[in-house]
Amino acid sequence: LVARKIAAIPAIPEGGIADQAPYAAIEAAYLDALNAYNELLPEDQEDVENKDILNACKAALEAYDAAVKAAAEVDKMLNALPYDVDKVVEDTTTDFAGQIQEAENAYNALTEAAKSLVKNYGYLQDAKDTMAAAAVVTEYYQKVPAAYQEVWGAKYQDEASYLEGAEYAQYVKPLEDAVDALTEDALGALEGSDYWLDIRDVIDWRPEEKPEPDDSTIEDVRTACRVLARNNTGQQAPQPDELERYD
């Protein structure tokens, strides 16, 4: 009877138990067979030819329990990783990169069975994307002068000269290239941050075109000055239409 109970235990999957369903089935059959085996007298236990299966089942069940525990610890580490660009940028004391590396090392150290039990492995890449997006802010955007629009707007008269200027080459082009180099997911993380609209403003900014005055405008100014000068010095009185035009 005991031998038959042992024989009825489901076979252990190749590579070990890696899922709760086979674990539950094997555990139930194992405990039933083990209880029956333990009720035998020692001399009768020696006669059970397939009793080694009990030891193999025990080892497989314990390995699964250990894998579940190890996977849960890694999941806990993954849950604690940074997923908020604003938080990463503003928190200058936490070693987020170190946390990511530690979690990745812990995952890589798991057995294959334990790796299959990790629920949040995708969080690791999410955290890396967050760090990449945050680096665009700290390494490029935050180096742009705060008053760039006023300063550059006073310096450059048109878009062409601005795009050839030192400020565009030093600040804007590297920022734009860094944004373009992000993966789709990292870009999504950046777009969800409080910095995104300001970053777009820097990239899209162009100086206001300042048209050169034409000859007719210059001549109008000269004429207005002559009219006002005559009026102020009591010379020939200006004509009414002149005063109305240049008043």
PDB file of N, CA, C and O in Angstrom, residues 60-126:
ATOM      1  N   ALA A  60      12.864  18.350  -3.781  1.00  0.00           N
ATOM      2  CA  ALA A  60      12.261  19.193  -4.825  1.00  0.00           C
ATOM      3  C   ALA A  60      11.321  20.221  -4.214  1.00  0.00           C
ATOM      4  O   ALA A  60      11.293  21.380  -4.639  1.00  0.00           O
ATOM      5  N   LEU A  61      10.540  19.806  -3.217  1.00  0.00           N
ATOM      6  CA  LEU A  61       9.622  20.733  -2.557  1.00  0.00           C
ATOM      7  C   LEU A  61      10.376  21.819  -1.799  1.00  0.00           C
ATOM      8  O   LEU A  61      10.002  22.996  -1.833  1.00  0.00           O
ATOM      9  N   GLU A  62      11.443  21.451  -1.135  1.00  0.00           N
ATOM     10  CA  GLU A  62      12.245  22.432  -0.399  1.00  0.00           C
ATOM     11  C   GLU A  62      12.940  23.407  -1.349  1.00  0.00           C
ATOM     12  O   GLU A  62      13.056  24.605  -1.053  1.00  0.00           O
ATOM     13  N   ALA A  63      13.368  22.887  -2.490  1.00  0.00           N
ATOM     14  CA  ALA A  63      14.003  23.755  -3.487  1.00  0.00           C
ATOM     15  C   ALA A  63      13.009  24.772  -4.011  1.00  0.00           C
ATOM     16  O   ALA A  63      13.343  25.959  -4.213  1.00  0.00           O
ATOM     17  N   TYR A  64      11.775  24.334  -4.226  1.00  0.00           N
ATOM     18  CA  TYR A  64      10.747  25.265  -4.702  1.00  0.00           C
ATOM     19  C   TYR A  64      10.445  26.324  -3.636  1.00  0.00           C
ATOM     20  O   TYR A  64      10.304  27.513  -3.958  1.00  0.00           O
ATOM     21  N   ASP A  65      10.333  25.896  -2.393  1.00  0.00           N
ATOM     22  CA  ASP A  65      10.087  26.847  -1.303  1.00  0.00           C
ATOM     23  C   ASP A  65      11.196  27.900  -1.240  1.00  0.00           C
ATOM     24  O   ASP A  65      10.927  29.102  -1.057  1.00  0.00           O
ATOM     25  N   ALA A  66      12.430  27.441  -1.394  1.00  0.00           N
ATOM     26  CA  ALA A  66      13.565  28.371  -1.371  1.00  0.00           C
ATOM     27  C   ALA A  66      13.511  29.314  -2.564  1.00  0.00           C
ATOM     28  O   ALA A  66      13.822  30.510  -2.434  1.00  0.00           O
ATOM     29  N   ALA A  67      13.118  28.776  -3.715  1.00  0.00           N
ATOM     30  CA  ALA A  67      13.027  29.608  -4.921  1.00  0.00           C
ATOM     31  C   ALA A  67      11.947  30.666  -4.759  1.00  0.00           C
ATOM     32  O   ALA A  67      12.130  31.827  -5.157  1.00  0.00           O
ATOM     33  N   VAL A  68      10.809  30.293  -4.189  1.00  0.00           N
ATOM     34  CA  VAL A  68       9.730  31.253  -3.956  1.00  0.00           C
ATOM     35  C   VAL A  68      10.204  32.362  -3.024  1.00  0.00           C
ATOM     36  O   VAL A  68       9.936  33.550  -3.277  1.00  0.00           O
ATOM     37  N   LYS A  69      10.893  31.999  -1.975  1.00  0.00           N
ATOM     38  CA  LYS A  69      11.392  32.985  -1.023  1.00  0.00           C
ATOM     39  C   LYS A  69      12.415  33.918  -1.674  1.00  0.00           C
ATOM     40  O   LYS A  69      12.359  35.148  -1.497  1.00  0.00           O
ATOM     41  N   ALA A  70      13.320  33.344  -2.448  1.00  0.00           N
ATOM     42  CA  ALA A  70      14.342  34.166  -3.111  1.00  0.00           C
ATOM     43  C   ALA A  70      13.712  35.090  -4.139  1.00  0.00           C
ATOM     44  O   ALA A  70      14.089  36.267  -4.254  1.00  0.00           O
ATOM     45  N   ALA A  71      12.748  34.583  -4.888  1.00  0.00           N
ATOM     46  CA  ALA A  71      12.067  35.407  -5.894  1.00  0.00           C
ATOM     47  C   ALA A  71      11.317  36.553  -5.233  1.00  0.00           C
ATOM     48  O   ALA A  71      11.288  37.678  -5.747  1.00  0.00           O
ATOM     49  N   ALA A  72      10.708  36.289  -4.090  1.00  0.00           N
ATOM     50  CA  ALA A  72       9.972  37.328  -3.374  1.00  0.00           C
ATOM     51  C   ALA A  72      10.912  38.436  -2.909  1.00  0.00           C
ATOM     52  O   ALA A  72      10.557  39.626  -2.933  1.00  0.00           O
ATOM     53  N   GLU A  73      12.100  38.060  -2.493  1.00  0.00           N
ATOM     54  CA  GLU A  73      13.082  39.063  -2.063  1.00  0.00           C
ATOM     55  C   GLU A  73      13.503  39.948  -3.235  1.00  0.00           C
ATOM     56  O   GLU A  73      13.631  41.163  -3.104  1.00  0.00           O
ATOM     57  N   VAL A  74      13.699  39.327  -4.391  1.00  0.00           N
ATOM     58  CA  VAL A  74      14.068  40.106  -5.576  1.00  0.00           C
ATOM     59  C   VAL A  74      12.909  41.003  -6.005  1.00  0.00           C
ATOM     60  O   VAL A  74      13.114  42.168  -6.368  1.00  0.00           O
ATOM     61  N   ASP A  75      11.703  40.486  -5.954  1.00  0.00           N
ATOM     62  CA  ASP A  75      10.532  41.312  -6.285  1.00  0.00           C
ATOM     63  C   ASP A  75      10.447  42.524  -5.372  1.00  0.00           C
ATOM     64  O   ASP A  75      10.082  43.624  -5.808  1.00  0.00           O
ATOM     65  N   LYS A  76      10.769  42.321  -4.127  1.00  0.00           N
ATOM     66  CA  LYS A  76      10.757  43.429  -3.162  1.00  0.00           C
ATOM     67  C   LYS A  76      11.778  44.486  -3.562  1.00  0.00           C
ATOM     68  O   LYS A  76      11.503  45.696  -3.489  1.00  0.00           O
ATOM     69  N   MET A  77      12.945  44.056  -3.987  1.00  0.00           N
ATOM     70  CA  MET A  77      13.977  44.986  -4.441  1.00  0.00           C
ATOM     71  C   MET A  77      13.534  45.719  -5.704  1.00  0.00           C
ATOM     72  O   MET A  77      13.748  46.931  -5.857  1.00  0.00           O
ATOM     73  N   LEU A  78      12.902  44.988  -6.618  1.00  0.00           N
ATOM     74  CA  LEU A  78      12.442  45.587  -7.869  1.00  0.00           C
ATOM     75  C   LEU A  78      11.346  46.626  -7.615  1.00  0.00           C
ATOM     76  O   LEU A  78      11.292  47.664  -8.269  1.00  0.00           O
ATOM     77  N   ASN A  79      10.479  46.340  -6.652  1.00  0.00           N
ATOM     78  CA  ASN A  79       9.403  47.279  -6.330  1.00  0.00           C
ATOM     79  C   ASN A  79       9.943  48.587  -5.765  1.00  0.00           C
ATOM     80  O   ASN A  79       9.280  49.630  -5.864  1.00  0.00           O
ATOM     81  N   ALA A  80      11.120  48.536  -5.162  1.00  0.00           N
ATOM     82  CA  ALA A  80      11.698  49.724  -4.524  1.00  0.00           C
ATOM     83  C   ALA A  80      12.523  50.575  -5.490  1.00  0.00           C
ATOM     84  O   ALA A  80      13.020  51.631  -5.104  1.00  0.00           O
ATOM     85  N   LEU A  81      12.656  50.143  -6.735  1.00  0.00           N
ATOM     86  CA  LEU A  81      13.462  50.881  -7.701  1.00  0.00           C
ATOM     87  C   LEU A  81      12.770  52.179  -8.112  1.00  0.00           C
ATOM     88  O   LEU A  81      11.556  52.320  -7.980  1.00  0.00           O
ATOM     89  N   PRO A  82      13.550  53.141  -8.627  1.00  0.00           N
ATOM     90  CA  PRO A  82      12.953  54.430  -9.015  1.00  0.00           C
ATOM     91  C   PRO A  82      12.185  54.348 -10.332  1.00  0.00           C
ATOM     92  O   PRO A  82      12.677  53.792 -11.311  1.00  0.00           O
ATOM     93  N   TYR A  83      10.974  54.895 -10.327  1.00  0.00           N
ATOM     94  CA  TYR A  83      10.168  54.937 -11.549  1.00  0.00           C
ATOM     95  C   TYR A  83       9.637  56.335 -11.810  1.00  0.00           C
ATOM     96  O   TYR A  83       8.795  56.511 -12.673  1.00  0.00           O
ATOM     97  N   ASP A  84      10.147  57.338 -11.070  1.00  0.00           N
ATOM     98  CA  ASP A  84       9.663  58.714 -11.172  1.00  0.00           C
ATOM     99  C   ASP A  84      10.845  59.615 -11.532  1.00  0.00           C
ATOM    100  O   ASP A  84      11.765  59.786 -10.736  1.00  0.00           O
ATOM    101  N   VAL A  85      10.828  60.172 -12.733  1.00  0.00           N
ATOM    102  CA  VAL A  85      11.934  61.019 -13.197  1.00  0.00           C
ATOM    103  C   VAL A  85      12.134  62.218 -12.270  1.00  0.00           C
ATOM    104  O   VAL A  85      13.265  62.558 -11.911  1.00  0.00           O
ATOM    105  N   ASP A  86      11.051  62.853 -11.882  1.00  0.00           N
ATOM    106  CA  ASP A  86      11.160  64.033 -11.024  1.00  0.00           C
ATOM    107  C   ASP A  86      11.835  63.690  -9.696  1.00  0.00           C
ATOM    108  O   ASP A  86      12.671  64.445  -9.200  1.00  0.00           O
ATOM    109  N   LYS A  87      11.473  62.539  -9.129  1.00  0.00           N
ATOM    110  CA  LYS A  87      12.074  62.127  -7.864  1.00  0.00           C
ATOM    111  C   LYS A  87      13.566  61.868  -8.024  1.00  0.00           C
ATOM    112  O   LYS A  87      14.368  62.265  -7.170  1.00  0.00           O
ATOM    113  N   VAL A  88      13.939  61.205  -9.098  1.00  0.00           N
ATOM    114  CA  VAL A  88      15.357  60.905  -9.327  1.00  0.00           C
ATOM    115  C   VAL A  88      16.166  62.194  -9.472  1.00  0.00           C
ATOM    116  O   VAL A  88      17.260  62.324  -8.931  1.00  0.00           O
ATOM    117  N   VAL A  89      15.612  63.155 -10.199  1.00  0.00           N
ATOM    118  CA  VAL A  89      16.319  64.421 -10.418  1.00  0.00           C
ATOM    119  C   VAL A  89      16.462  65.194  -9.117  1.00  0.00           C
ATOM    120  O   VAL A  89      17.529  65.754  -8.809  1.00  0.00           O
ATOM    121  N   GLU A  90      15.398  65.235  -8.338  1.00  0.00           N
ATOM    122  CA  GLU A  90      15.390  66.080  -7.147  1.00  0.00           C
ATOM    123  C   GLU A  90      16.086  65.444  -5.950  1.00  0.00           C
ATOM    124  O   GLU A  90      16.568  66.150  -5.065  1.00  0.00           O
ATOM    125  N   ASP A  91      16.148  64.109  -5.908  1.00  0.00           N
ATOM    126  CA  ASP A  91      16.823  63.413  -4.803  1.00  0.00           C
ATOM    127  C   ASP A  91      18.282  63.181  -5.190  1.00  0.00           C
ATOM    128  O   ASP A  91      18.604  62.264  -5.940  1.00  0.00           O
ATOM    129  N   THR A  92      19.146  64.007  -4.660  1.00  0.00           N
ATOM    130  CA  THR A  92      20.569  63.925  -5.024  1.00  0.00           C
ATOM    131  C   THR A  92      21.381  63.088  -4.044  1.00  0.00           C
ATOM    132  O   THR A  92      22.600  62.990  -4.188  1.00  0.00           O
ATOM    133  N   THR A  93      20.728  62.491  -3.059  1.00  0.00           N
ATOM    134  CA  THR A  93      21.468  61.725  -2.047  1.00  0.00           C
ATOM    135  C   THR A  93      21.321  60.211  -2.229  1.00  0.00           C
ATOM    136  O   THR A  93      22.235  59.461  -1.886  1.00  0.00           O
ATOM    137  N   THR A  94      20.209  59.761  -2.773  1.00  0.00           N
ATOM    138  CA  THR A  94      19.986  58.325  -2.936  1.00  0.00           C
ATOM    139  C   THR A  94      20.758  57.785  -4.136  1.00  0.00           C
ATOM    140  O   THR A  94      20.768  58.393  -5.205  1.00  0.00           O
ATOM    141  N   ASP A  95      21.404  56.643  -3.929  1.00  0.00           N
ATOM    142  CA  ASP A  95      22.162  56.008  -5.007  1.00  0.00           C
ATOM    143  C   ASP A  95      21.222  55.107  -5.813  1.00  0.00           C
ATOM    144  O   ASP A  95      21.194  53.889  -5.636  1.00  0.00           O
ATOM    145  N   PHE A  96      20.434  55.722  -6.696  1.00  0.00           N
ATOM    146  CA  PHE A  96      19.469  54.951  -7.481  1.00  0.00           C
ATOM    147  C   PHE A  96      20.158  53.972  -8.421  1.00  0.00           C
ATOM    148  O   PHE A  96      19.697  52.848  -8.602  1.00  0.00           O
ATOM    149  N   ALA A  97      21.255  54.402  -9.016  1.00  0.00           N
ATOM    150  CA  ALA A  97      21.980  53.506  -9.925  1.00  0.00           C
ATOM    151  C   ALA A  97      22.479  52.279  -9.178  1.00  0.00           C
ATOM    152  O   ALA A  97      22.447  51.154  -9.701  1.00  0.00           O
ATOM    153  N   GLY A  98      22.943  52.479  -7.949  1.00  0.00           N
ATOM    154  CA  GLY A  98      23.397  51.358  -7.136  1.00  0.00           C
ATOM    155  C   GLY A  98      22.271  50.408  -6.793  1.00  0.00           C
ATOM    156  O   GLY A  98      22.450  49.177  -6.782  1.00  0.00           O
ATOM    157  N   GLN A  99      21.076  50.953  -6.526  1.00  0.00           N
ATOM    158  CA  GLN A  99      19.924  50.113  -6.237  1.00  0.00           C
ATOM    159  C   GLN A  99      19.563  49.248  -7.451  1.00  0.00           C
ATOM    160  O   GLN A  99      19.241  48.062  -7.299  1.00  0.00           O
ATOM    161  N   ILE A 100      19.614  49.848  -8.609  1.00  0.00           N
ATOM    162  CA  ILE A 100      19.288  49.100  -9.824  1.00  0.00           C
ATOM    163  C   ILE A 100      20.293  47.979 -10.050  1.00  0.00           C
ATOM    164  O   ILE A 100      19.923  46.844 -10.377  1.00  0.00           O
ATOM    165  N   GLN A 101      21.562  48.285  -9.881  1.00  0.00           N
ATOM    166  CA  GLN A 101      22.591  47.273 -10.083  1.00  0.00           C
ATOM    167  C   GLN A 101      22.464  46.145  -9.071  1.00  0.00           C
ATOM    168  O   GLN A 101      22.616  44.956  -9.406  1.00  0.00           O
ATOM    169  N   GLU A 102      22.159  46.507  -7.829  1.00  0.00           N
ATOM    170  CA  GLU A 102      21.998  45.496  -6.784  1.00  0.00           C
ATOM    171  C   GLU A 102      20.833  44.565  -7.098  1.00  0.00           C
ATOM    172  O   GLU A 102      20.931  43.338  -6.940  1.00  0.00           O
ATOM    173  N   ALA A 103      19.728  45.136  -7.557  1.00  0.00           N
ATOM    174  CA  ALA A 103      18.562  44.317  -7.902  1.00  0.00           C
ATOM    175  C   ALA A 103      18.869  43.405  -9.091  1.00  0.00           C
ATOM    176  O   ALA A 103      18.466  42.237  -9.115  1.00  0.00           O
ATOM    177  N   GLU A 104      19.584  43.940 -10.068  1.00  0.00           N
ATOM    178  CA  GLU A 104      19.918  43.128 -11.238  1.00  0.00           C
ATOM    179  C   GLU A 104      20.863  41.990 -10.859  1.00  0.00           C
ATOM    180  O   GLU A 104      20.713  40.853 -11.336  1.00  0.00           O
ATOM    181  N   ASN A 105      21.828  42.271 -10.008  1.00  0.00           N
ATOM    182  CA  ASN A 105      22.747  41.230  -9.554  1.00  0.00           C
ATOM    183  C   ASN A 105      21.997  40.141  -8.796  1.00  0.00           C
ATOM    184  O   ASN A 105      22.290  38.941  -8.944  1.00  0.00           O
ATOM    185  N   ALA A 106      21.049  40.560  -7.958  1.00  0.00           N
ATOM    186  CA  ALA A 106      20.274  39.583  -7.178  1.00  0.00           C
ATOM    187  C   ALA A 106      19.445  38.700  -8.105  1.00  0.00           C
ATOM    188  O   ALA A 106      19.341  37.482  -7.889  1.00  0.00           O
ATOM    189  N   TYR A 107      18.868  39.300  -9.131  1.00  0.00           N
ATOM    190  CA  TYR A 107      18.089  38.499 -10.089  1.00  0.00           C
ATOM    191  C   TYR A 107      18.989  37.515 -10.824  1.00  0.00           C
ATOM    192  O   TYR A 107      18.641  36.336 -10.983  1.00  0.00           O
ATOM    193  N   ASN A 108      20.134  37.977 -11.288  1.00  0.00           N
ATOM    194  CA  ASN A 108      21.041  37.115 -12.047  1.00  0.00           C
ATOM    195  C   ASN A 108      21.573  35.963 -11.203  1.00  0.00           C
ATOM    196  O   ASN A 108      21.969  34.921 -11.752  1.00  0.00           O
ATOM    197  N   ALA A 109      21.596  36.129  -9.886  1.00  0.00           N
ATOM    198  CA  ALA A 109      22.108  35.080  -9.005  1.00  0.00           C
ATOM    199  C   ALA A 109      21.074  33.996  -8.715  1.00  0.00           C
ATOM    200  O   ALA A 109      21.410  32.953  -8.142  1.00  0.00           O
ATOM    201  N   LEU A 110      19.829  34.210  -9.113  1.00  0.00           N
ATOM    202  CA  LEU A 110      18.777  33.225  -8.864  1.00  0.00           C
ATOM    203  C   LEU A 110      18.956  31.989  -9.748  1.00  0.00           C
ATOM    204  O   LEU A 110      19.552  32.060 -10.823  1.00  0.00           O
ATOM    205  N   THR A 111      18.408  30.891  -9.278  1.00  0.00           N
ATOM    206  CA  THR A 111      18.328  29.712 -10.137  1.00  0.00           C
ATOM    207  C   THR A 111      17.305  29.993 -11.238  1.00  0.00           C
ATOM    208  O   THR A 111      16.496  30.923 -11.138  1.00  0.00           O
ATOM    209  N   GLU A 112      17.333  29.186 -12.296  1.00  0.00           N
ATOM    210  CA  GLU A 112      16.374  29.379 -13.370  1.00  0.00           C
ATOM    211  C   GLU A 112      14.941  29.220 -12.869  1.00  0.00           C
ATOM    212  O   GLU A 112      14.030  29.940 -13.305  1.00  0.00           O
ATOM    213  N   ALA A 113      14.750  28.280 -11.938  1.00  0.00           N
ATOM    214  CA  ALA A 113      13.416  28.085 -11.373  1.00  0.00           C
ATOM    215  C   ALA A 113      12.962  29.329 -10.620  1.00  0.00           C
ATOM    216  O   ALA A 113      11.807  29.757 -10.731  1.00  0.00           O
ATOM    217  N   ALA A 114      13.865  29.928  -9.857  1.00  0.00           N
ATOM    218  CA  ALA A 114      13.511  31.121  -9.087  1.00  0.00           C
ATOM    219  C   ALA A 114      13.263  32.309 -10.010  1.00  0.00           C
ATOM    220  O   ALA A 114      12.364  33.119  -9.753  1.00  0.00           O
ATOM    221  N   LYS A 115      14.060  32.416 -11.068  1.00  0.00           N
ATOM    222  CA  LYS A 115      13.848  33.506 -12.021  1.00  0.00           C
ATOM    223  C   LYS A 115      12.446  33.461 -12.613  1.00  0.00           C
ATOM    224  O   LYS A 115      11.821  34.496 -12.833  1.00  0.00           O
ATOM    225  N   SER A 116      11.960  32.255 -12.869  1.00  0.00           N
ATOM    226  CA  SER A 116      10.630  32.123 -13.467  1.00  0.00           C
ATOM    227  C   SER A 116       9.532  32.541 -12.494  1.00  0.00           C
ATOM    228  O   SER A 116       8.390  32.770 -12.907  1.00  0.00           O
ATOM    229  N   LEU A 117       9.865  32.654 -11.224  1.00  0.00           N
ATOM    230  CA  LEU A 117       8.877  33.025 -10.206  1.00  0.00           C
ATOM    231  C   LEU A 117       8.889  34.516  -9.900  1.00  0.00           C
ATOM    232  O   LEU A 117       8.020  34.996  -9.166  1.00  0.00           O
ATOM    233  N   VAL A 118       9.844  35.238 -10.442  1.00  0.00           N
ATOM    234  CA  VAL A 118       9.901  36.696 -10.219  1.00  0.00           C
ATOM    235  C   VAL A 118       8.775  37.348 -11.007  1.00  0.00           C
ATOM    236  O   VAL A 118       8.655  37.169 -12.218  1.00  0.00           O
ATOM    237  N   LYS A 119       7.949  38.123 -10.333  1.00  0.00           N
ATOM    238  CA  LYS A 119       6.768  38.707 -10.965  1.00  0.00           C
ATOM    239  C   LYS A 119       7.061  40.063 -11.613  1.00  0.00           C
ATOM    240  O   LYS A 119       6.363  40.457 -12.539  1.00  0.00           O
ATOM    241  N   ASN A 120       8.034  40.762 -11.104  1.00  0.00           N
ATOM    242  CA  ASN A 120       8.220  42.163 -11.505  1.00  0.00           C
ATOM    243  C   ASN A 120       9.536  42.411 -12.224  1.00  0.00           C
ATOM    244  O   ASN A 120      10.111  43.498 -12.109  1.00  0.00           O
ATOM    245  N   TYR A 121      10.002  41.423 -12.978  1.00  0.00           N
ATOM    246  CA  TYR A 121      11.289  41.605 -13.657  1.00  0.00           C
ATOM    247  C   TYR A 121      11.254  42.797 -14.609  1.00  0.00           C
ATOM    248  O   TYR A 121      12.253  43.497 -14.780  1.00  0.00           O
ATOM    249  N   GLY A 122      10.110  43.058 -15.228  1.00  0.00           N
ATOM    250  CA  GLY A 122       9.997  44.193 -16.140  1.00  0.00           C
ATOM    251  C   GLY A 122      10.275  45.523 -15.478  1.00  0.00           C
ATOM    252  O   GLY A 122      10.627  46.501 -16.155  1.00  0.00           O
ATOM    253  N   TYR A 123      10.131  45.581 -14.153  1.00  0.00           N
ATOM    254  CA  TYR A 123      10.401  46.828 -13.436  1.00  0.00           C
ATOM    255  C   TYR A 123      11.865  47.243 -13.560  1.00  0.00           C
ATOM    256  O   TYR A 123      12.187  48.427 -13.447  1.00  0.00           O
ATOM    257  N   LEU A 124      12.739  46.254 -13.764  1.00  0.00           N
ATOM    258  CA  LEU A 124      14.158  46.559 -13.869  1.00  0.00           C
ATOM    259  C   LEU A 124      14.417  47.462 -15.070  1.00  0.00           C
ATOM    260  O   LEU A 124      15.126  48.478 -14.967  1.00  0.00           O
ATOM    261  N   GLN A 125      13.837  47.129 -16.208  1.00  0.00           N
ATOM    262  CA  GLN A 125      14.008  47.957 -17.401  1.00  0.00           C
ATOM    263  C   GLN A 125      13.293  49.289 -17.232  1.00  0.00           C
ATOM    264  O   GLN A 125      13.776  50.325 -17.706  1.00  0.00           O
ATOM    265  N   ASP A 126      12.149  49.274 -16.559  1.00  0.00           N
ATOM    266  CA  ASP A 126      11.441  50.532 -16.302  1.00  0.00           C
ATOM    267  C   ASP A 126      12.325  51.493 -15.518  1.00  0.00           C
ATOM    268  O   ASP A 126      12.365  52.698 -15.795  1.00  0.00           O
TER     269      ASP A 126
END
